[in-house]
Short mmCIF file of C-alpha atoms and ligand atoms in Angstrom, two decimals:
data_model
loop_
_atom_site.label_atom_id
_atom_site.label_comp_id
_atom_site.label_asym_id
_atom_site.label_seq_id
_atom_site.Cartn_x
_atom_site.Cartn_y
_atom_site.Cartn_z
CA UNK J 1 0.06 0.07 -0.20
CA UNK J 2 1.46 3.31 -1.21
CA UNK J 3 -1.45 5.70 -0.17
CA UNK J 4 -3.94 5.83 2.64
CA UNK J 5 -7.40 7.63 1.11
CA UNK J 6 -9.74 5.25 2.30
CA UNK J 7 -9.98 3.18 5.14
CA UNK J 8 -10.85 0.18 3.49
CA UNK J 9 -7.52 0.01 1.76
CA UNK J 10 -6.40 -1.64 5.03
CA UNK J 11 -7.15 -5.42 5.79
CA UNK J 12 -8.24 -6.24 9.22
CA UNK J 13 -4.77 -7.89 9.41
CA UNK J 14 -3.18 -4.65 8.65
CA UNK J 15 -4.88 -2.62 11.03
CA UNK J 16 -4.00 -5.12 13.79
CA UNK J 17 -0.35 -4.70 12.76
CA UNK J 18 -0.80 -1.07 12.89
CA UNK J 19 -2.03 -1.08 16.14
CA UNK J 20 0.63 -3.68 17.51
CA UNK J 21 2.93 -1.20 16.14
CA UNK J 22 1.45 1.93 17.87
CA UNK J 23 1.42 0.00 21.16
CA UNK J 24 5.01 -1.04 20.79
CA UNK J 25 5.80 2.71 20.10
CA UNK J 26 3.91 3.71 23.21
CA UNK J 27 5.76 1.25 25.08
CA UNK J 28 9.18 1.78 23.56
CA UNK J 29 9.26 5.52 22.53
CA UNK J 30 13.17 5.50 22.28
CA UNK J 31 13.36 2.58 19.69
CA UNK J 32 11.54 4.76 17.27
CA UNK J 33 13.47 7.89 17.94
CA UNK J 34 15.53 8.23 14.98
CA UNK J 35 13.47 5.89 12.36
CA UNK J 36 12.63 8.77 10.03
CA UNK J 37 15.95 10.47 10.36
CA UNK J 38 16.30 12.34 6.93
CA UNK J 39 12.85 12.22 6.15
CA UNK J 40 10.27 15.09 5.52
CA UNK J 41 6.56 15.04 5.71
CA UNK J 42 4.58 17.57 4.25
CA UNK J 43 1.21 18.66 5.93
CA UNK J 44 -0.90 20.49 3.25
CA UNK J 45 -4.15 21.42 5.20
CA UNK J 46 -6.56 23.40 2.60
CA UNK J 47 -9.04 23.27 5.56
CA UNK J 48 -8.72 24.17 9.34
CA UNK J 49 -7.57 21.47 11.71
CA UNK J 50 -5.80 21.29 15.32
CA UNK J 51 -5.48 17.61 16.16
CA UNK J 52 -4.94 16.19 12.58
CA UNK J 53 -2.37 18.43 11.36
CA UNK J 54 -0.55 19.08 14.85
CA UNK J 55 -0.42 15.21 15.54
CA UNK J 56 0.82 14.23 11.91
CA UNK J 57 3.77 16.77 12.82
CA UNK J 58 4.29 15.71 16.48
CA UNK J 59 4.09 11.89 14.96
CA UNK J 60 7.07 12.78 12.34
CA UNK J 61 9.05 14.82 14.91
CA UNK J 62 8.95 11.94 17.09
CA UNK J 63 10.19 9.73 14.55
CA UNK J 64 13.14 11.84 14.02
CA UNK J 65 11.92 13.50 10.82
CA UNK J 66 11.02 16.90 9.63
CA UNK J 67 7.98 18.62 8.77
CA UNK J 68 7.01 21.39 6.03
CA UNK J 69 3.60 22.41 4.97
CA UNK J 70 0.86 25.01 4.93
CA UNK J 71 -2.48 25.47 7.29
CA UNK J 72 -4.66 27.19 5.04
CA UNK J 73 -5.51 27.26 1.42
CA UNK J 74 -4.97 31.01 1.78
CA UNK J 75 -1.09 30.73 2.70
CA UNK J 76 -0.44 28.52 -0.57
CA UNK J 77 -0.60 29.27 -4.20
CA UNK J 78 -3.82 27.62 -4.37
CA UNK J 79 -5.02 31.11 -3.31
CA UNK J 80 -3.64 32.30 -6.88
CA UNK J 81 -5.51 29.24 -8.68
CA UNK J 82 -2.98 26.40 -8.70
CA UNK J 83 -4.52 22.97 -9.05
CA UNK J 84 -4.44 19.99 -6.55
CA UNK J 85 -2.29 18.15 -9.12
CA UNK J 86 0.22 20.90 -9.34
CA UNK J 87 0.43 21.44 -5.70
CA UNK J 88 1.32 18.03 -4.83
CA UNK J 89 3.48 17.49 -7.95
CA UNK J 90 5.51 20.38 -6.55
CA UNK J 91 5.50 19.34 -2.98
CA UNK J 92 6.42 15.92 -4.03
CA UNK J 93 9.85 17.08 -5.21
CA UNK J 94 10.66 18.26 -1.30
CA UNK J 95 8.93 16.02 0.72
CA UNK J 96 8.94 12.18 1.32
CA UNK J 97 5.20 11.86 2.34
CA UNK J 98 2.31 14.02 2.12
CA UNK J 99 -0.75 14.33 4.52
CA UNK J 100 -3.45 16.45 2.92
CA UNK J 101 -6.84 17.80 4.02
CA UNK J 102 -8.95 19.36 1.47
CA UNK J 103 -12.82 20.48 1.59
CA UNK J 104 -13.39 18.56 -1.91
CA UNK J 105 -14.21 15.13 -1.53
CA UNK J 106 -11.83 13.13 -3.72
CA UNK J 107 -9.04 15.56 -3.73
CA UNK J 108 -6.52 13.51 -1.87
CA UNK J 109 -7.14 10.54 -4.50
CA UNK J 110 -6.51 13.25 -7.17
CA UNK J 111 -3.16 13.65 -5.41
CA UNK J 112 -2.15 10.59 -5.74
CA UNK J 113 -1.64 10.57 -9.62
CA UNK J 114 0.88 13.27 -9.41
CA UNK J 115 2.55 13.29 -5.95
CA UNK J 116 5.29 10.79 -6.79
CA UNK J 117 5.28 10.18 -2.94
CA UNK J 118 2.70 8.35 -0.52
CA UNK J 119 -0.44 10.45 0.39
CA UNK J 120 -2.31 10.36 3.14
CA UNK J 121 -5.94 11.33 3.01
CA UNK J 122 -6.34 13.83 6.25
CA UNK J 123 -10.13 14.49 5.62
CA UNK J 124 -11.65 15.22 2.10
CA UNK J 125 -14.97 16.94 2.43
CA UNK J 126 -17.70 15.07 3.98
CA UNK J 127 -16.25 11.91 2.61
CA UNK J 128 -13.74 10.03 4.40
CA UNK J 129 -11.18 10.45 7.05
CA UNK J 130 -9.35 7.47 7.49
CA UNK J 131 -6.44 8.72 10.37
CA UNK J 132 -9.30 9.54 12.54
CA UNK J 133 -10.49 6.01 12.41
CA UNK J 134 -7.18 4.61 13.01
CA UNK J 135 -7.40 6.79 16.18
CA UNK J 136 -10.84 5.56 16.96
CA UNK J 137 -9.91 2.19 16.41
CA UNK J 138 -7.13 2.27 18.81
CA UNK J 139 -8.92 3.69 21.59
CA UNK J 140 -11.69 1.08 21.17
CA UNK J 141 -8.82 -1.78 21.29
CA UNK J 142 -7.46 -0.39 24.31
CA UNK J 143 -10.93 0.27 26.13
CA UNK J 144 -12.50 -2.63 24.87
CA UNK J 145 -9.63 -5.33 24.16
CA UNK J 146 -11.63 -6.53 21.03
CA UNK J 147 -13.55 -5.26 18.06
CA UNK J 148 -15.98 -7.92 18.05
CA UNK J 149 -19.43 -8.37 19.78
CA UNK J 150 -19.89 -4.33 20.48
CA UNK J 151 -23.15 -2.37 20.09
CA UNK J 152 -21.84 0.84 18.70
CA UNK J 153 -24.15 4.26 18.88
CA UNK J 154 -23.39 7.14 16.45
CA UNK J 155 -24.96 10.29 17.47
CA UNK J 156 -25.15 13.63 15.50
CA UNK J 157 -24.63 14.62 12.28
CA UNK J 158 -23.91 11.39 10.68
CA UNK J 159 -24.61 12.74 6.98
CA UNK J 160 -21.48 15.29 7.03
CA UNK J 161 -19.57 13.38 9.69
CA UNK J 162 -16.86 11.86 7.32
CA UNK J 163 -15.37 9.98 10.60
CA UNK J 164 -18.65 8.19 10.98
CA UNK J 165 -18.68 7.10 7.39
CA UNK J 166 -15.02 5.46 8.01
CA UNK J 167 -15.71 4.20 11.11
CA UNK J 168 -18.62 2.35 10.33
CA UNK J 169 -17.02 1.04 7.23
CA UNK J 170 -14.00 -0.29 8.98
CA UNK J 171 -15.86 -1.95 11.89
CA UNK J 172 -18.35 -3.70 9.38
CA UNK J 173 -15.69 -6.37 9.18
CA UNK J 174 -15.77 -7.45 12.82
CA UNK J 175 -18.16 -10.18 14.06
CA UNK J 176 -21.07 -9.40 16.08
CA UNK J 177 -21.32 -5.66 15.40
CA UNK J 178 -24.51 -3.71 15.85
CA UNK J 179 -25.07 -0.24 14.85
CA UNK J 180 -27.39 2.12 16.46
CA UNK J 181 -27.76 5.38 14.17
CA UNK J 182 -29.03 8.26 16.10
CA UNK J 183 -29.68 11.39 14.51
CA UNK J 184 -31.99 14.09 13.43
CA UNK J 185 -33.97 13.22 10.11
CA UNK J 186 -32.30 15.63 8.19
CA UNK J 187 -28.82 14.68 9.30
CA UNK J 188 -29.46 10.70 8.81
CA UNK J 189 -26.13 8.76 7.36
CA UNK J 190 -25.95 8.89 3.70
CA UNK J 191 -27.73 5.92 1.79
CA UNK J 192 -24.55 4.43 0.35
CA UNK J 193 -23.60 3.33 4.19
CA UNK J 194 -26.93 1.43 4.39
CA UNK J 195 -26.76 -0.05 0.82
CA UNK J 196 -23.14 -0.85 0.26
CA UNK J 197 -21.74 -1.06 3.99
CA UNK J 198 -24.43 -2.33 6.51
CA UNK J 199 -26.73 -4.34 4.38
CA UNK J 200 -24.20 -6.46 2.42
CA UNK J 201 -22.25 -7.12 5.65
CA UNK J 202 -25.82 -8.21 7.30
CA UNK J 203 -25.29 -5.99 10.00
CA UNK J 204 -28.11 -5.49 12.25
CA UNK J 205 -28.65 -1.44 12.70
CA UNK J 206 -31.44 0.82 13.68
CA UNK J 207 -31.93 4.44 12.53
CA UNK J 208 -33.34 6.41 15.83
CA UNK J 209 -33.99 9.91 17.08
CA UNK J 210 -33.59 9.42 20.66
CA UNK J 211 -30.33 9.06 22.65
CA UNK J 212 -31.71 8.34 25.76
CA UNK J 213 -34.00 5.22 24.39
CA UNK J 214 -30.85 3.83 22.89
CA UNK J 215 -28.41 4.40 25.78
CA UNK J 216 -28.96 1.23 27.86
CA UNK J 217 -27.61 -0.86 25.12
CA UNK J 218 -24.60 0.79 24.13
CA UNK J 219 -21.02 -0.52 24.38
CA UNK J 220 -19.50 2.36 22.44
CA UNK J 221 -21.22 5.85 22.21
CA UNK J 222 -19.62 7.86 19.12
CA UNK J 223 -20.59 11.45 19.75
CA UNK J 224 -20.09 14.04 16.62
CA UNK J 225 -20.24 17.84 16.13
CA UNK J 226 -22.74 18.97 13.55
CA UNK J 227 -20.61 20.28 10.66
CA UNK J 228 -21.43 23.76 10.48
CA UNK J 229 -19.21 24.17 7.60
CA UNK J 230 -21.12 21.80 5.11
CA UNK J 231 -24.14 23.40 5.71
CA UNK J 232 -25.73 25.54 2.60
CA UNK J 233 -28.17 27.38 4.87
CA UNK J 234 -27.15 28.63 8.43
CA UNK J 235 -30.90 28.68 9.53
CA UNK J 236 -30.64 25.03 9.20
CA UNK J 237 -27.33 24.64 11.05
CA UNK J 238 -29.04 26.97 14.21
CA UNK J 239 -32.16 24.65 13.97
CA UNK J 240 -30.05 21.18 14.32
CA UNK J 241 -26.67 22.35 15.95
CA UNK J 242 -27.91 21.25 19.72
CA UNK J 243 -29.93 18.11 18.67
CA UNK J 244 -27.88 16.42 21.39
CA UNK J 245 -25.95 17.53 24.14
CA UNK J 246 -24.55 14.63 26.44
CA UNK J 247 -25.00 15.58 29.98
CA UNK J 248 -24.09 13.36 33.26
CA UNK J 249 -27.99 13.10 33.89
CA UNK J 250 -28.28 11.39 30.28
CA UNK J 251 -25.49 8.97 31.42
CA UNK J 252 -27.60 7.71 34.14
CA UNK J 253 -29.04 4.76 32.24
CA UNK J 254 -25.59 3.78 30.17
CA UNK J 255 -23.44 0.89 31.18
CA UNK J 256 -20.71 1.49 33.46
CA UNK J 257 -18.30 -0.17 30.62
CA UNK J 258 -19.59 2.18 27.95
CA UNK J 259 -16.86 4.17 26.40
CA UNK J 260 -17.58 7.47 24.96
CA UNK J 261 -15.91 8.63 22.10
CA UNK J 262 -15.80 11.99 19.90
CA UNK J 263 -13.32 13.00 17.14
CA UNK J 264 -13.61 16.51 18.30
CA UNK J 265 -13.46 19.33 18.17
CA UNK J 266 -16.64 19.53 20.11
CA UNK J 267 -19.04 22.72 20.20
CA UNK J 268 -21.85 21.81 22.57
CA UNK J 269 -22.62 18.01 21.95
CA UNK J 270 -20.61 16.77 25.12
CA UNK J 271 -20.93 18.93 28.14
CA UNK J 272 -17.71 19.80 29.90
CA UNK J 273 -19.34 18.04 33.09
CA UNK J 274 -18.81 14.57 31.47
CA UNK J 275 -15.14 15.15 30.84
CA UNK J 276 -14.24 13.41 34.46
CA UNK J 277 -16.50 10.45 34.03
CA UNK J 278 -13.94 7.32 33.84
CA UNK J 279 -15.97 6.58 30.49
CA UNK J 280 -15.04 9.59 28.57
CA UNK J 281 -12.15 8.46 26.09
CA UNK J 282 -11.96 11.91 23.78
CA UNK J 283 -9.01 13.14 25.13
CA UNK J 284 -7.26 9.53 25.11
CA UNK J 285 -8.52 9.49 21.51
CA UNK J 286 -6.48 12.38 20.76
CA UNK J 287 -3.53 10.90 21.91
CA UNK J 288 -3.87 7.54 20.29
CA UNK J 289 -4.39 9.46 17.03
CA UNK J 290 -0.60 10.52 17.23
CA UNK J 291 0.67 6.94 17.92
CA UNK J 292 -1.39 5.45 14.94
CA UNK J 293 0.05 8.41 12.52
CA UNK J 294 3.45 7.34 13.61
CA UNK J 295 2.75 3.71 12.99
CA UNK J 296 0.95 4.82 9.32
CA UNK J 297 4.01 6.89 8.52
CA UNK J 298 6.54 4.09 8.95
CA UNK J 299 4.26 1.66 6.96
CA UNK J 300 3.96 3.95 4.19
CA UNK J 301 7.89 4.96 3.96
CA UNK J 302 8.40 1.24 4.58
CA UNK J 303 10.83 2.02 7.28
CA UNK J 304 11.96 -1.32 9.37
CA UNK J 305 12.42 -0.66 13.00
N1 CP U 1 -10.65 14.99 14.54
C1 CP U 1 -10.32 16.19 13.84
O1 CP U 1 -10.19 15.87 12.63
O2 CP U 1 -9.81 17.15 14.12
P1 CP U 1 -9.22 18.44 13.67
O3 CP U 1 -10.18 18.97 12.62
O4 CP U 1 -9.00 19.35 14.38
O5 CP U 1 -8.12 17.85 12.97
#
């Protein structure tokens, strides 16, 4: 595998290898400290980011490599009209690997055709976010010790939440998965997730609007932000933005073993009063993202440690 554009490019065996590598990095950081010496990562972010960009950069520094890049389209020659294809062809002359976020779905795939170096999709529009899924999977694995026989509730903006689409696809390959899709009518998961992922894999799923009703059966609760930047109409965003707000009161019927995930950033959908609940895993997820990105960089650069 030369690029990572879609999480489904990784088999479950390859996912497990990345998880095992990340766990080894956590246990033995010094072993990896010079593993990417002399290598450069370019972070090309045409859309805002805190976690993804900075965790990629931290990952490369902790592997002993260097980082170049830009954090907004306006600070690159995209602002002068340069195409994605020309931008990455240029950056491929300077860097050994590229992590790219772009508002247009498919832009990282287009980038693979001219980059000449591995390209990682760091989020493309409302489509996919495979490295967030790597962070999610390591978090689930560390919390549950397995991906099998889990009931996973995904709550909020299931239409535009690209992390939801990647996570459902990745989890669809594990035995005993049940999916509870919790959203307002207008923000239901795209039809292709049902017709191309859930139904062909015979995964039991329900689409509901009440978080409270779903809560008692969940092993994982994956909260998401309503994606303001994907709405065409501000009035619709204002109407839907507070559809779900997780509070300690709403967790009263939840399992003690529940794990609460959120890709972050959060706006209002998890009260800060939940943060000290031992079931809140979203800041562990942030850190797990860095380790999985380290493991992925090593894999794509074919570095043996
Ligand atoms: N989860 C995530 O993609 O966060 P950022 O937008 O801050 O990178």
